[in-house]
JSON list of C-alpha atoms and ligand atoms in Angstrom, two decimals:
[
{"chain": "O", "resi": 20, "resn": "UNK", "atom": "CA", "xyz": [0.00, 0.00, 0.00]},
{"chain": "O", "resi": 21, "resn": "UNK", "atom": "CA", "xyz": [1.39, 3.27, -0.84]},
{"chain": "O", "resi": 22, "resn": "UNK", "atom": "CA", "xyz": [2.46, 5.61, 2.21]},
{"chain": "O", "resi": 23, "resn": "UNK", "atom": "CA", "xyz": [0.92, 9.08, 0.73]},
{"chain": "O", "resi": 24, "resn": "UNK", "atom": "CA", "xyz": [-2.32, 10.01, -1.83]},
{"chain": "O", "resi": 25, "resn": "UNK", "atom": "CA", "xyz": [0.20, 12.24, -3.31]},
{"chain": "O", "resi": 26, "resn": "UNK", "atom": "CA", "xyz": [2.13, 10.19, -5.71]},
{"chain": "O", "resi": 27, "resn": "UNK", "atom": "CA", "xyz": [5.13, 12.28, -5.93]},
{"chain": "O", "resi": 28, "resn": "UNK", "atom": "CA", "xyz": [5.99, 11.66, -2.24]},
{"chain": "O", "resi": 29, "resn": "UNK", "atom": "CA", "xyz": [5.58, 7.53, -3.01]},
{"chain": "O", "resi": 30, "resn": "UNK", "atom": "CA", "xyz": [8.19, 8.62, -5.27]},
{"chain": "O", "resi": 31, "resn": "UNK", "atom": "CA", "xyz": [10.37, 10.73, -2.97]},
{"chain": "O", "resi": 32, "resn": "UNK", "atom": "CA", "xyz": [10.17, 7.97, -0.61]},
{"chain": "O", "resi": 33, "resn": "UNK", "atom": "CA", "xyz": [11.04, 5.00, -3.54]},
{"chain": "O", "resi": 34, "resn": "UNK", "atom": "CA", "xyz": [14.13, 7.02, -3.99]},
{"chain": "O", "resi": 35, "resn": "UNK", "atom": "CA", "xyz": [15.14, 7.42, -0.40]},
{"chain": "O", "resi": 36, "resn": "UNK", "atom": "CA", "xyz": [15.02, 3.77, -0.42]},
{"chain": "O", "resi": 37, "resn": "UNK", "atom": "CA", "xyz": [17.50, 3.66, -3.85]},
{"chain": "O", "resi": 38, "resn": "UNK", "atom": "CA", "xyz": [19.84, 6.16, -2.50]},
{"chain": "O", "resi": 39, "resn": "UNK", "atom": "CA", "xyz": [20.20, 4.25, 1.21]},
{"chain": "O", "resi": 40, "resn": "UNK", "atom": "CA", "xyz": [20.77, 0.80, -1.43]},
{"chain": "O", "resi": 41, "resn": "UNK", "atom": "CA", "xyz": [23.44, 2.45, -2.96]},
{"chain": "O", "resi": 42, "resn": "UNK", "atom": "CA", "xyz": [24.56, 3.72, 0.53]},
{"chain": "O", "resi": 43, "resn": "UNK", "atom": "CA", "xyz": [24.73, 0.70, 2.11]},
{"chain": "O", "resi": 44, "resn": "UNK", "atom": "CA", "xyz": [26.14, -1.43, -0.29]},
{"chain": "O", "resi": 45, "resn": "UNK", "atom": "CA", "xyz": [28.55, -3.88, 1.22]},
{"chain": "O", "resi": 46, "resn": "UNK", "atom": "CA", "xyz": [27.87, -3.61, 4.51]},
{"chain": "O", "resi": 47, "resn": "UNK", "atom": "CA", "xyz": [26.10, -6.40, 6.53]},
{"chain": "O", "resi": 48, "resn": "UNK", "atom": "CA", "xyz": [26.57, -5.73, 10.48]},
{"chain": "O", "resi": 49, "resn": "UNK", "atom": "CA", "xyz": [23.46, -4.76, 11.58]},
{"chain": "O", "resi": 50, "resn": "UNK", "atom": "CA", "xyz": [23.66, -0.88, 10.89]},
{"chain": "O", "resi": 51, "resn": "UNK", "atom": "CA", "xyz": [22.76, -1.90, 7.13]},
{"chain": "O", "resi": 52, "resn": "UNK", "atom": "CA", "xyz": [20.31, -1.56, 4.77]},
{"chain": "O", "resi": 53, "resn": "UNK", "atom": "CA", "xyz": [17.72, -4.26, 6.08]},
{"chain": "O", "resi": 54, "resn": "UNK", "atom": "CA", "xyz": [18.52, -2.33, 9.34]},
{"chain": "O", "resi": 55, "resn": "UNK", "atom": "CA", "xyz": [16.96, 1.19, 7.77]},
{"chain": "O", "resi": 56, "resn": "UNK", "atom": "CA", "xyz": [14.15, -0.26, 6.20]},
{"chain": "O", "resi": 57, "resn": "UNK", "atom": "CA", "xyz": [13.09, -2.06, 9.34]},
{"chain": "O", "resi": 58, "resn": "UNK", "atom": "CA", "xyz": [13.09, 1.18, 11.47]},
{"chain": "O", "resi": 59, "resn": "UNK", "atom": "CA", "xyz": [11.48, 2.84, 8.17]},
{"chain": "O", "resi": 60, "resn": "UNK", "atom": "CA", "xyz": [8.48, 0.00, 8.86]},
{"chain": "O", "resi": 61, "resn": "UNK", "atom": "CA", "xyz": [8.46, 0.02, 12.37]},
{"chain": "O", "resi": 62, "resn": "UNK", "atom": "CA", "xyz": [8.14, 4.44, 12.49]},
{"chain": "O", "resi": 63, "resn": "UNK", "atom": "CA", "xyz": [5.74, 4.15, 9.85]},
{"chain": "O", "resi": 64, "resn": "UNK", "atom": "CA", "xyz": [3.44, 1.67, 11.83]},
{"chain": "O", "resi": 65, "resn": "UNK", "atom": "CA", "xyz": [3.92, 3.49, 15.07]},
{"chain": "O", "resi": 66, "resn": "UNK", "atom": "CA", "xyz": [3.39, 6.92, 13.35]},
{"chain": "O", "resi": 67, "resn": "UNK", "atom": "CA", "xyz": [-0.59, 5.77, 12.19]},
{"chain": "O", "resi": 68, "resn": "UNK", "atom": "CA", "xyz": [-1.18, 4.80, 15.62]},
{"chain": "O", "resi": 69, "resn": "UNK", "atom": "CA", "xyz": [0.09, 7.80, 17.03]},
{"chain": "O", "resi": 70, "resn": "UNK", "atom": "CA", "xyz": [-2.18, 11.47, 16.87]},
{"chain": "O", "resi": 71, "resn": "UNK", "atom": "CA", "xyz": [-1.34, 12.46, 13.18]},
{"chain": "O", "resi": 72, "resn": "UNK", "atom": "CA", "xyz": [2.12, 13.97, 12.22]},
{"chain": "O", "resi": 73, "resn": "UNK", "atom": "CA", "xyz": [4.13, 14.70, 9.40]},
{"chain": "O", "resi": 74, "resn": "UNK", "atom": "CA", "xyz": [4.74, 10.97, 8.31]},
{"chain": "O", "resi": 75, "resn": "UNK", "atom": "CA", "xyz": [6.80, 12.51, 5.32]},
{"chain": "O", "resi": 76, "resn": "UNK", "atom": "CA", "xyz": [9.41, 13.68, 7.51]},
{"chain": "O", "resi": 77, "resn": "UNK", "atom": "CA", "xyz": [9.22, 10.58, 9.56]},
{"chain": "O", "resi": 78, "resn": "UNK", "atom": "CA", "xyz": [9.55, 8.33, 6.82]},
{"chain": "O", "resi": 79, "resn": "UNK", "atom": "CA", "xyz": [12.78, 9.79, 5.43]},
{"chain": "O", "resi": 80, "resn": "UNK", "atom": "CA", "xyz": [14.43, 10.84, 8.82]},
{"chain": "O", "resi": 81, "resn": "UNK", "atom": "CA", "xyz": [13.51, 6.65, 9.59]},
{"chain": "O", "resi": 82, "resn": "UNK", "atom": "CA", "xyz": [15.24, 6.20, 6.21]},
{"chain": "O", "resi": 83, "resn": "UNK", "atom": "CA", "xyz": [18.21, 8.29, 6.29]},
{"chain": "O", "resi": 84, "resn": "UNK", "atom": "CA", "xyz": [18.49, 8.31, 9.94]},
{"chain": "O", "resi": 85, "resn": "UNK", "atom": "CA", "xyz": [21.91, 5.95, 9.75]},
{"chain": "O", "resi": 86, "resn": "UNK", "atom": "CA", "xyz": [23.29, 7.78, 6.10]},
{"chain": "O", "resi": 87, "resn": "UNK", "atom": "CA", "xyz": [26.11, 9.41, 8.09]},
{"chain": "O", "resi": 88, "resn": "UNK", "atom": "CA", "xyz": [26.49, 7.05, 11.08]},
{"chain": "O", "resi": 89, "resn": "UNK", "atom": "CA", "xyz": [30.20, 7.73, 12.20]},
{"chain": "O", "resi": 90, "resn": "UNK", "atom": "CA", "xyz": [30.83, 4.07, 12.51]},
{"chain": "O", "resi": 91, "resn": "UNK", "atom": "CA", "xyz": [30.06, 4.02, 9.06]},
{"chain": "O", "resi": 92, "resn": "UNK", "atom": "CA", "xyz": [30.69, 7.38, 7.20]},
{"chain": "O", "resi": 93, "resn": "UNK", "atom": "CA", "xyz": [33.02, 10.24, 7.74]},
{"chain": "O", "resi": 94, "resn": "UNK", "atom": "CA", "xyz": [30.56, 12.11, 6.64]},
{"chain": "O", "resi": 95, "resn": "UNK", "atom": "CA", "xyz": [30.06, 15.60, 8.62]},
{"chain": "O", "resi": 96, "resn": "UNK", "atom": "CA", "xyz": [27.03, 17.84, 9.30]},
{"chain": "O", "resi": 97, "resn": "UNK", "atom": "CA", "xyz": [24.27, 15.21, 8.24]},
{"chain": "O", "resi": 98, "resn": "UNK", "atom": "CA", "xyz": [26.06, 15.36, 4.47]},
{"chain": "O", "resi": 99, "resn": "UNK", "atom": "CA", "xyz": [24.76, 12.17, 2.79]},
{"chain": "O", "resi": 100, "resn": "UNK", "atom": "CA", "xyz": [21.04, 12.66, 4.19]},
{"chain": "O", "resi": 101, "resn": "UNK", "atom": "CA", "xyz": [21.69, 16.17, 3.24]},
{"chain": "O", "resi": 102, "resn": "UNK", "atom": "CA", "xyz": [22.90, 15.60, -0.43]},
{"chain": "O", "resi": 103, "resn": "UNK", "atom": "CA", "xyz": [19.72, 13.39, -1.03]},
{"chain": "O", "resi": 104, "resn": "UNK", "atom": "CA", "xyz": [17.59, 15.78, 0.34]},
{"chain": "O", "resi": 105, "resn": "UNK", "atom": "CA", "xyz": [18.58, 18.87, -1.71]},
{"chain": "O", "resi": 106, "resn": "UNK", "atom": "CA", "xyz": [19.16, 16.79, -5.14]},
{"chain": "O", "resi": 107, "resn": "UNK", "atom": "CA", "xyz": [15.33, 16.39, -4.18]},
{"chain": "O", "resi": 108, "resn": "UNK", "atom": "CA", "xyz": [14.12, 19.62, -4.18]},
{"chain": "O", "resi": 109, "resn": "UNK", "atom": "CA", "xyz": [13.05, 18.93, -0.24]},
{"chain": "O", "resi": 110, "resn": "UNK", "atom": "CA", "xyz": [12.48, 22.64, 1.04]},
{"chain": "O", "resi": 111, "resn": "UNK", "atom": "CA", "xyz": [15.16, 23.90, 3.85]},
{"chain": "O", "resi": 112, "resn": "UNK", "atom": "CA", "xyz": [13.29, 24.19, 6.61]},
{"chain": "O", "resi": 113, "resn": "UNK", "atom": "CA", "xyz": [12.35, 20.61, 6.27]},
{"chain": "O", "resi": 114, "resn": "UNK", "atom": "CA", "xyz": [15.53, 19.76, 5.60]},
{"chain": "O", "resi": 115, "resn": "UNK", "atom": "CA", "xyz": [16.83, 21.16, 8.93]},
{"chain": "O", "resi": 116, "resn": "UNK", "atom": "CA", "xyz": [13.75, 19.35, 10.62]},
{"chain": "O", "resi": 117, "resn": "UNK", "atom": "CA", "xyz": [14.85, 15.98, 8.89]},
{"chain": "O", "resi": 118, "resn": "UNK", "atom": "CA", "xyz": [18.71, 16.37, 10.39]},
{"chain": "O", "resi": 119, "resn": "UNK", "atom": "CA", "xyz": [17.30, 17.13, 13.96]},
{"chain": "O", "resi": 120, "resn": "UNK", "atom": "CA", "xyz": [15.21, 14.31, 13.71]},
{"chain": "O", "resi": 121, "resn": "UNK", "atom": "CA", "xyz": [18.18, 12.02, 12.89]},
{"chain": "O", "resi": 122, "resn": "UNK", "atom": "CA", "xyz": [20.30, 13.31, 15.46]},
{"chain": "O", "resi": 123, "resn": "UNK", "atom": "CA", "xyz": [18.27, 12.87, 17.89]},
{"chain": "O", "resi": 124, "resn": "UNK", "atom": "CA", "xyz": [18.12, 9.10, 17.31]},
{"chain": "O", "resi": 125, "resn": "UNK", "atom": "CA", "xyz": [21.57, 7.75, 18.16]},
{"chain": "O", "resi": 126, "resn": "UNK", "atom": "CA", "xyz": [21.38, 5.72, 21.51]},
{"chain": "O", "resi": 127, "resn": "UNK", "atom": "CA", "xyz": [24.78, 6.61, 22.41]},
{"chain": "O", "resi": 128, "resn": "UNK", "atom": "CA", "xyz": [24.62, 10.35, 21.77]},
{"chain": "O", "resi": 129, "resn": "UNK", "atom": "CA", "xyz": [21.33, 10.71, 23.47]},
{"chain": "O", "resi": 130, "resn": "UNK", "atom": "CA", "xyz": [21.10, 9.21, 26.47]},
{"chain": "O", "resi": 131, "resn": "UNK", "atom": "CA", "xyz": [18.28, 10.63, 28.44]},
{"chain": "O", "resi": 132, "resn": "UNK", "atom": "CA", "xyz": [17.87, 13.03, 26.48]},
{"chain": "O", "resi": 133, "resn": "UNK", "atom": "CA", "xyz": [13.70, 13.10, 24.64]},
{"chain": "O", "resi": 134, "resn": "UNK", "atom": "CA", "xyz": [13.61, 14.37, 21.26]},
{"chain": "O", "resi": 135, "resn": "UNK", "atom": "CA", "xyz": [11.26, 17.37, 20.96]},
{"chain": "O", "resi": 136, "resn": "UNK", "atom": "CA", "xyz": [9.17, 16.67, 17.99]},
{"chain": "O", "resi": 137, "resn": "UNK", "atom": "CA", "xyz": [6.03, 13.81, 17.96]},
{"chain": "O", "resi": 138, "resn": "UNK", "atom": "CA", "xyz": [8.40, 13.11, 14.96]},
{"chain": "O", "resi": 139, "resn": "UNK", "atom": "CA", "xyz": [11.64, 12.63, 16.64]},
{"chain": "O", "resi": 140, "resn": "UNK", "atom": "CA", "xyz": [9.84, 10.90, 19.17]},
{"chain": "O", "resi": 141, "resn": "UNK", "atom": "CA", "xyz": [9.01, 8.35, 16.76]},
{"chain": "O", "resi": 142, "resn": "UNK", "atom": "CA", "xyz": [11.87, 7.52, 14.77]},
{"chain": "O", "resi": 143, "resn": "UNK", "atom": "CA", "xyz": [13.85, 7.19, 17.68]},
{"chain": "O", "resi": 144, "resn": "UNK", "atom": "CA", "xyz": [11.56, 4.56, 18.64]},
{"chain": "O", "resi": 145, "resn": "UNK", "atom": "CA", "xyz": [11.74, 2.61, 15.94]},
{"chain": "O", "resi": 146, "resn": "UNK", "atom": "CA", "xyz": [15.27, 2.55, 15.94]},
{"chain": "O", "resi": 147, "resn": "UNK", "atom": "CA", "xyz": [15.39, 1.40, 19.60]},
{"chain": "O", "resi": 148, "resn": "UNK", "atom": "CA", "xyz": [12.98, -1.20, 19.03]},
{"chain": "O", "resi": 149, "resn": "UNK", "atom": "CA", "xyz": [14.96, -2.88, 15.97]},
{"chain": "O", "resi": 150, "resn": "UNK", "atom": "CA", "xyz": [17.98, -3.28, 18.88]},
{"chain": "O", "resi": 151, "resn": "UNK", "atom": "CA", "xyz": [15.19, -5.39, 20.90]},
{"chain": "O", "resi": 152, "resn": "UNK", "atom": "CA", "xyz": [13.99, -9.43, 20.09]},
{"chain": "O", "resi": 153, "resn": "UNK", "atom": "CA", "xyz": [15.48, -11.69, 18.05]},
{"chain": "O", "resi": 154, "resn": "UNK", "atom": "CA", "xyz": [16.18, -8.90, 15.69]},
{"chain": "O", "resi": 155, "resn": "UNK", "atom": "CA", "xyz": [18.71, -7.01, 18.38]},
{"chain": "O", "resi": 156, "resn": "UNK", "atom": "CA", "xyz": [19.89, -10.35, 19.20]},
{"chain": "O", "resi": 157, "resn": "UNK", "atom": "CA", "xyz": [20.81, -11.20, 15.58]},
{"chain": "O", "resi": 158, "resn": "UNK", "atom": "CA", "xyz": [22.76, -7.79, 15.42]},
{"chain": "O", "resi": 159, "resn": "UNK", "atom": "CA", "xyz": [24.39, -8.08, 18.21]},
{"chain": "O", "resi": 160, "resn": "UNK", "atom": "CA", "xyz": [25.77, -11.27, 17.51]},
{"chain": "O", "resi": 161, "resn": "UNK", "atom": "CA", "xyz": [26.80, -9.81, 13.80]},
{"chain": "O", "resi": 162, "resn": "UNK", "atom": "CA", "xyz": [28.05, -6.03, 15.06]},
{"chain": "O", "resi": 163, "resn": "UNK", "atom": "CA", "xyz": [30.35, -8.42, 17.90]},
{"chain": "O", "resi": 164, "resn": "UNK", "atom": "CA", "xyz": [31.21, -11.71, 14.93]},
{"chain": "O", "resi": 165, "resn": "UNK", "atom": "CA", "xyz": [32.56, -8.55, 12.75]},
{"chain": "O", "resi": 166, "resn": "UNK", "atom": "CA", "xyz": [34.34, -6.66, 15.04]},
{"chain": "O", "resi": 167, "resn": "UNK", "atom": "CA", "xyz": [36.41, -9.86, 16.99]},
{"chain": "O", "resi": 168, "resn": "UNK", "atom": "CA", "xyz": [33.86, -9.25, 20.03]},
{"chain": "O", "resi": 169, "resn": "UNK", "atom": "CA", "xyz": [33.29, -13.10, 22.01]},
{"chain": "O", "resi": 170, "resn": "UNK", "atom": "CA", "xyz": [29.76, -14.30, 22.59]},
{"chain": "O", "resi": 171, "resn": "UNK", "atom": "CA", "xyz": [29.83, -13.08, 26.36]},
{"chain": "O", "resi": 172, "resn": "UNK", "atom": "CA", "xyz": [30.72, -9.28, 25.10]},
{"chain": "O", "resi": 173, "resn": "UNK", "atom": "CA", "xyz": [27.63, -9.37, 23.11]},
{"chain": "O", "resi": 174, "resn": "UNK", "atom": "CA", "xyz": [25.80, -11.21, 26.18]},
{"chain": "O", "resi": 175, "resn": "UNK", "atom": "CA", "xyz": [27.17, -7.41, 28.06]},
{"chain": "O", "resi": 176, "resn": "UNK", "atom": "CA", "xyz": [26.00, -5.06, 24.95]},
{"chain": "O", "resi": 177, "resn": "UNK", "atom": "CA", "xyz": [22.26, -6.44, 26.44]},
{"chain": "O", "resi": 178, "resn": "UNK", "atom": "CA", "xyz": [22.69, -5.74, 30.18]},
{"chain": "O", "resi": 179, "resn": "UNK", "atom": "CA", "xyz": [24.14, -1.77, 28.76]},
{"chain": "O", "resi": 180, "resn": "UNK", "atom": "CA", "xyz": [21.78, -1.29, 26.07]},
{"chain": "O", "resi": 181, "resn": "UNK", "atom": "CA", "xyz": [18.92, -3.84, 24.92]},
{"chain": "O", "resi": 182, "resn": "UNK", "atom": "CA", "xyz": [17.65, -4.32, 28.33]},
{"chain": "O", "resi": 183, "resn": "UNK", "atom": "CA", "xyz": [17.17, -0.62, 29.24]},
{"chain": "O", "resi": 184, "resn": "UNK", "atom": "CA", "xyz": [15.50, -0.11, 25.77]},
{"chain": "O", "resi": 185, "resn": "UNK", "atom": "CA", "xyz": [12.00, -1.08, 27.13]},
{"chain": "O", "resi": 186, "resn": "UNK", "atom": "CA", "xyz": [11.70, 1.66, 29.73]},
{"chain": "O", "resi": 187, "resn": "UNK", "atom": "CA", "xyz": [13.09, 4.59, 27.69]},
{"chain": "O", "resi": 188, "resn": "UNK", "atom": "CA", "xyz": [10.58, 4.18, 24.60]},
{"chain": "O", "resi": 189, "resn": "UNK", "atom": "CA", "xyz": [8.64, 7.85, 24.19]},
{"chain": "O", "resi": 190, "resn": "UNK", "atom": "CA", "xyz": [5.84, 6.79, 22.64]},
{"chain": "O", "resi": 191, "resn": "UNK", "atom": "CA", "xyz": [2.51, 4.43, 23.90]},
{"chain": "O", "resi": 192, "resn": "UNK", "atom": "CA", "xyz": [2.30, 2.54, 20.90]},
{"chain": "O", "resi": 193, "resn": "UNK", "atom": "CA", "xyz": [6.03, 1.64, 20.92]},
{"chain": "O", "resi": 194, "resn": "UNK", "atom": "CA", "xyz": [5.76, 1.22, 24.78]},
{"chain": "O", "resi": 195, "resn": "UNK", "atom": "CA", "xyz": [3.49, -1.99, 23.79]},
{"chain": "O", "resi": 196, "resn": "UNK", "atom": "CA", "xyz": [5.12, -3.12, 21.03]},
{"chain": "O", "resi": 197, "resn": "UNK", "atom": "CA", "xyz": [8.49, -3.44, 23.15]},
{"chain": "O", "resi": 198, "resn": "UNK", "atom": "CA", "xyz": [6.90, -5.17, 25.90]},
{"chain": "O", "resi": 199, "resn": "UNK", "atom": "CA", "xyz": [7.02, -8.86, 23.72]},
{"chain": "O", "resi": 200, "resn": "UNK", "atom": "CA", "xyz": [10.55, -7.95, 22.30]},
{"chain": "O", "resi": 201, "resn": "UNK", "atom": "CA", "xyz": [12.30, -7.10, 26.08]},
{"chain": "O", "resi": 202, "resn": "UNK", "atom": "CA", "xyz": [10.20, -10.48, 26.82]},
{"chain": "O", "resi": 203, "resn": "UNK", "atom": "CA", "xyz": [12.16, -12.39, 24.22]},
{"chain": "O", "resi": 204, "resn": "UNK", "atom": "CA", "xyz": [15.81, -11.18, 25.13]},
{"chain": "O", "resi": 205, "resn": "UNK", "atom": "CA", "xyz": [15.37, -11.94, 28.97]},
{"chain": "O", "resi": 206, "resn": "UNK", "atom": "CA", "xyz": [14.45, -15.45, 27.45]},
{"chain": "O", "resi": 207, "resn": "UNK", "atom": "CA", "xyz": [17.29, -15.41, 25.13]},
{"chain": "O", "resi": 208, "resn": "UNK", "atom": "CA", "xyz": [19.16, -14.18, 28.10]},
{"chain": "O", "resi": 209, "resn": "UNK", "atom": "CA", "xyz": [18.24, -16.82, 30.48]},
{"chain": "O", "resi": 210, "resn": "UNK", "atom": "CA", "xyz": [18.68, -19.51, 28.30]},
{"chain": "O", "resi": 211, "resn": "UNK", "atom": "CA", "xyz": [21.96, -18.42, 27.13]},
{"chain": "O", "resi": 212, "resn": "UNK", "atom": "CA", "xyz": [23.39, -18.72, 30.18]},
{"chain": "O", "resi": 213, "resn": "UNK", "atom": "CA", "xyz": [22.25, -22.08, 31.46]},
{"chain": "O", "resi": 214, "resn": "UNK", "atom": "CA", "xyz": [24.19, -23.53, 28.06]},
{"chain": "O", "resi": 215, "resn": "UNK", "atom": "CA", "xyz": [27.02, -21.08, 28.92]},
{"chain": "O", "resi": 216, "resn": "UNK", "atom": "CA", "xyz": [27.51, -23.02, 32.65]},
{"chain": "O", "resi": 217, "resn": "UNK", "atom": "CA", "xyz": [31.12, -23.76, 31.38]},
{"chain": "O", "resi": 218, "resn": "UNK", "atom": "CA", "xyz": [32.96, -26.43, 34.25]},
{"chain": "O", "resi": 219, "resn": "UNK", "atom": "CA", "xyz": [36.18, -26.91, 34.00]},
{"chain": "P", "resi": 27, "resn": "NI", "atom": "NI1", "xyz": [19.92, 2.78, 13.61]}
]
């Protein structure tokens, strides 16, 4: 089903999509492509539940939101979302929305810290909740495999990050949705370490 009536923001959208392709070509370690277009699905479903907003600029901050990721690109000032933006024609002002929106959504930059926007709110969200469930466990495992990290260091990344997810979500709808995900990885969890019981 197409996002907007207005066919030349399906469009705008179709090519946000290309661009991040093209972007993210090559890499595989959880901040990847699949990882974008899950957070793109997850702010877009959490955006119709929420009181209406502007889903444009939700849908391309979701989609754009890792484009300069320092782990990734050494990119400054937001310049790959940027150059996408203004070979678009997207006006400045919602340009400038679009690159507060995206900084607002790094976990590690943020901590308690709320994005101001409904907007924000939501994107940041839906990234958080792709870190939870057997989605955040199968990047954790991938992010650790590619960077030499052992099993047990990824087993830590949940007790600093993916189990304090749950409580810090802004939004109600997200709020429910993370309650089966935080669910899964204290399973996960639990499990994990009863095969772990290592005697030597
Ligand atoms: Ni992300």
């Amino acid at each position: 089903m197409d996002l907007f009536a207005d066919e030349k923001q399906n469009i705008l959208i179709s090519d946000a999509k290309d661009y991040i392709a093209k972007l993210f070509e090559g890499h595989s370690d959880g901040h990847d492509l699949e990882h974008s277009m899950r957070v793109f699905s997850n702010a877009v479903a959490i955006a119709r539940k929420e009181p209406p907003c502007d889903m444009e600029a939700v849908a391309l901050a979701a989609l754009l939101h890792d484009a300069d990721d320092h782990k990734l690109f050494d990119t400054v000032n937001n310049q790959n979302a940027r150059t996408f933006l203004e070979s678009n024609d997207v006006d400045s002002d919602k340009i400038e929305f679009i690159c507060t929106i995206i900084n607002s959504v790094s976990f590690s930059k943020n901590r308690g810290k709320t994005p101001d926007s409904p907007e924000g709110k939501i994107v940041q969200d839906a990234d958080r909740l792709d870190a939870m469930g057997a989605i955040g466990i199968a990047r954790t495992f991938a992010y650790g495999g590619k960077h030499g990290r052992p099993l047990d260091g990824g087993i830590e990344h949940f007790h600093e990050k993916l189990l304090l997810l749950k409580d810090e979500m802004n939004t109600k709808t997200a709020r429910e949705l993370a309650e089966s995900r935080h669910a899964f990885l204290e399973e996960f969890l639990a499990r994990f370490e009863e095969e772990n019981n290592v005697e030597i």
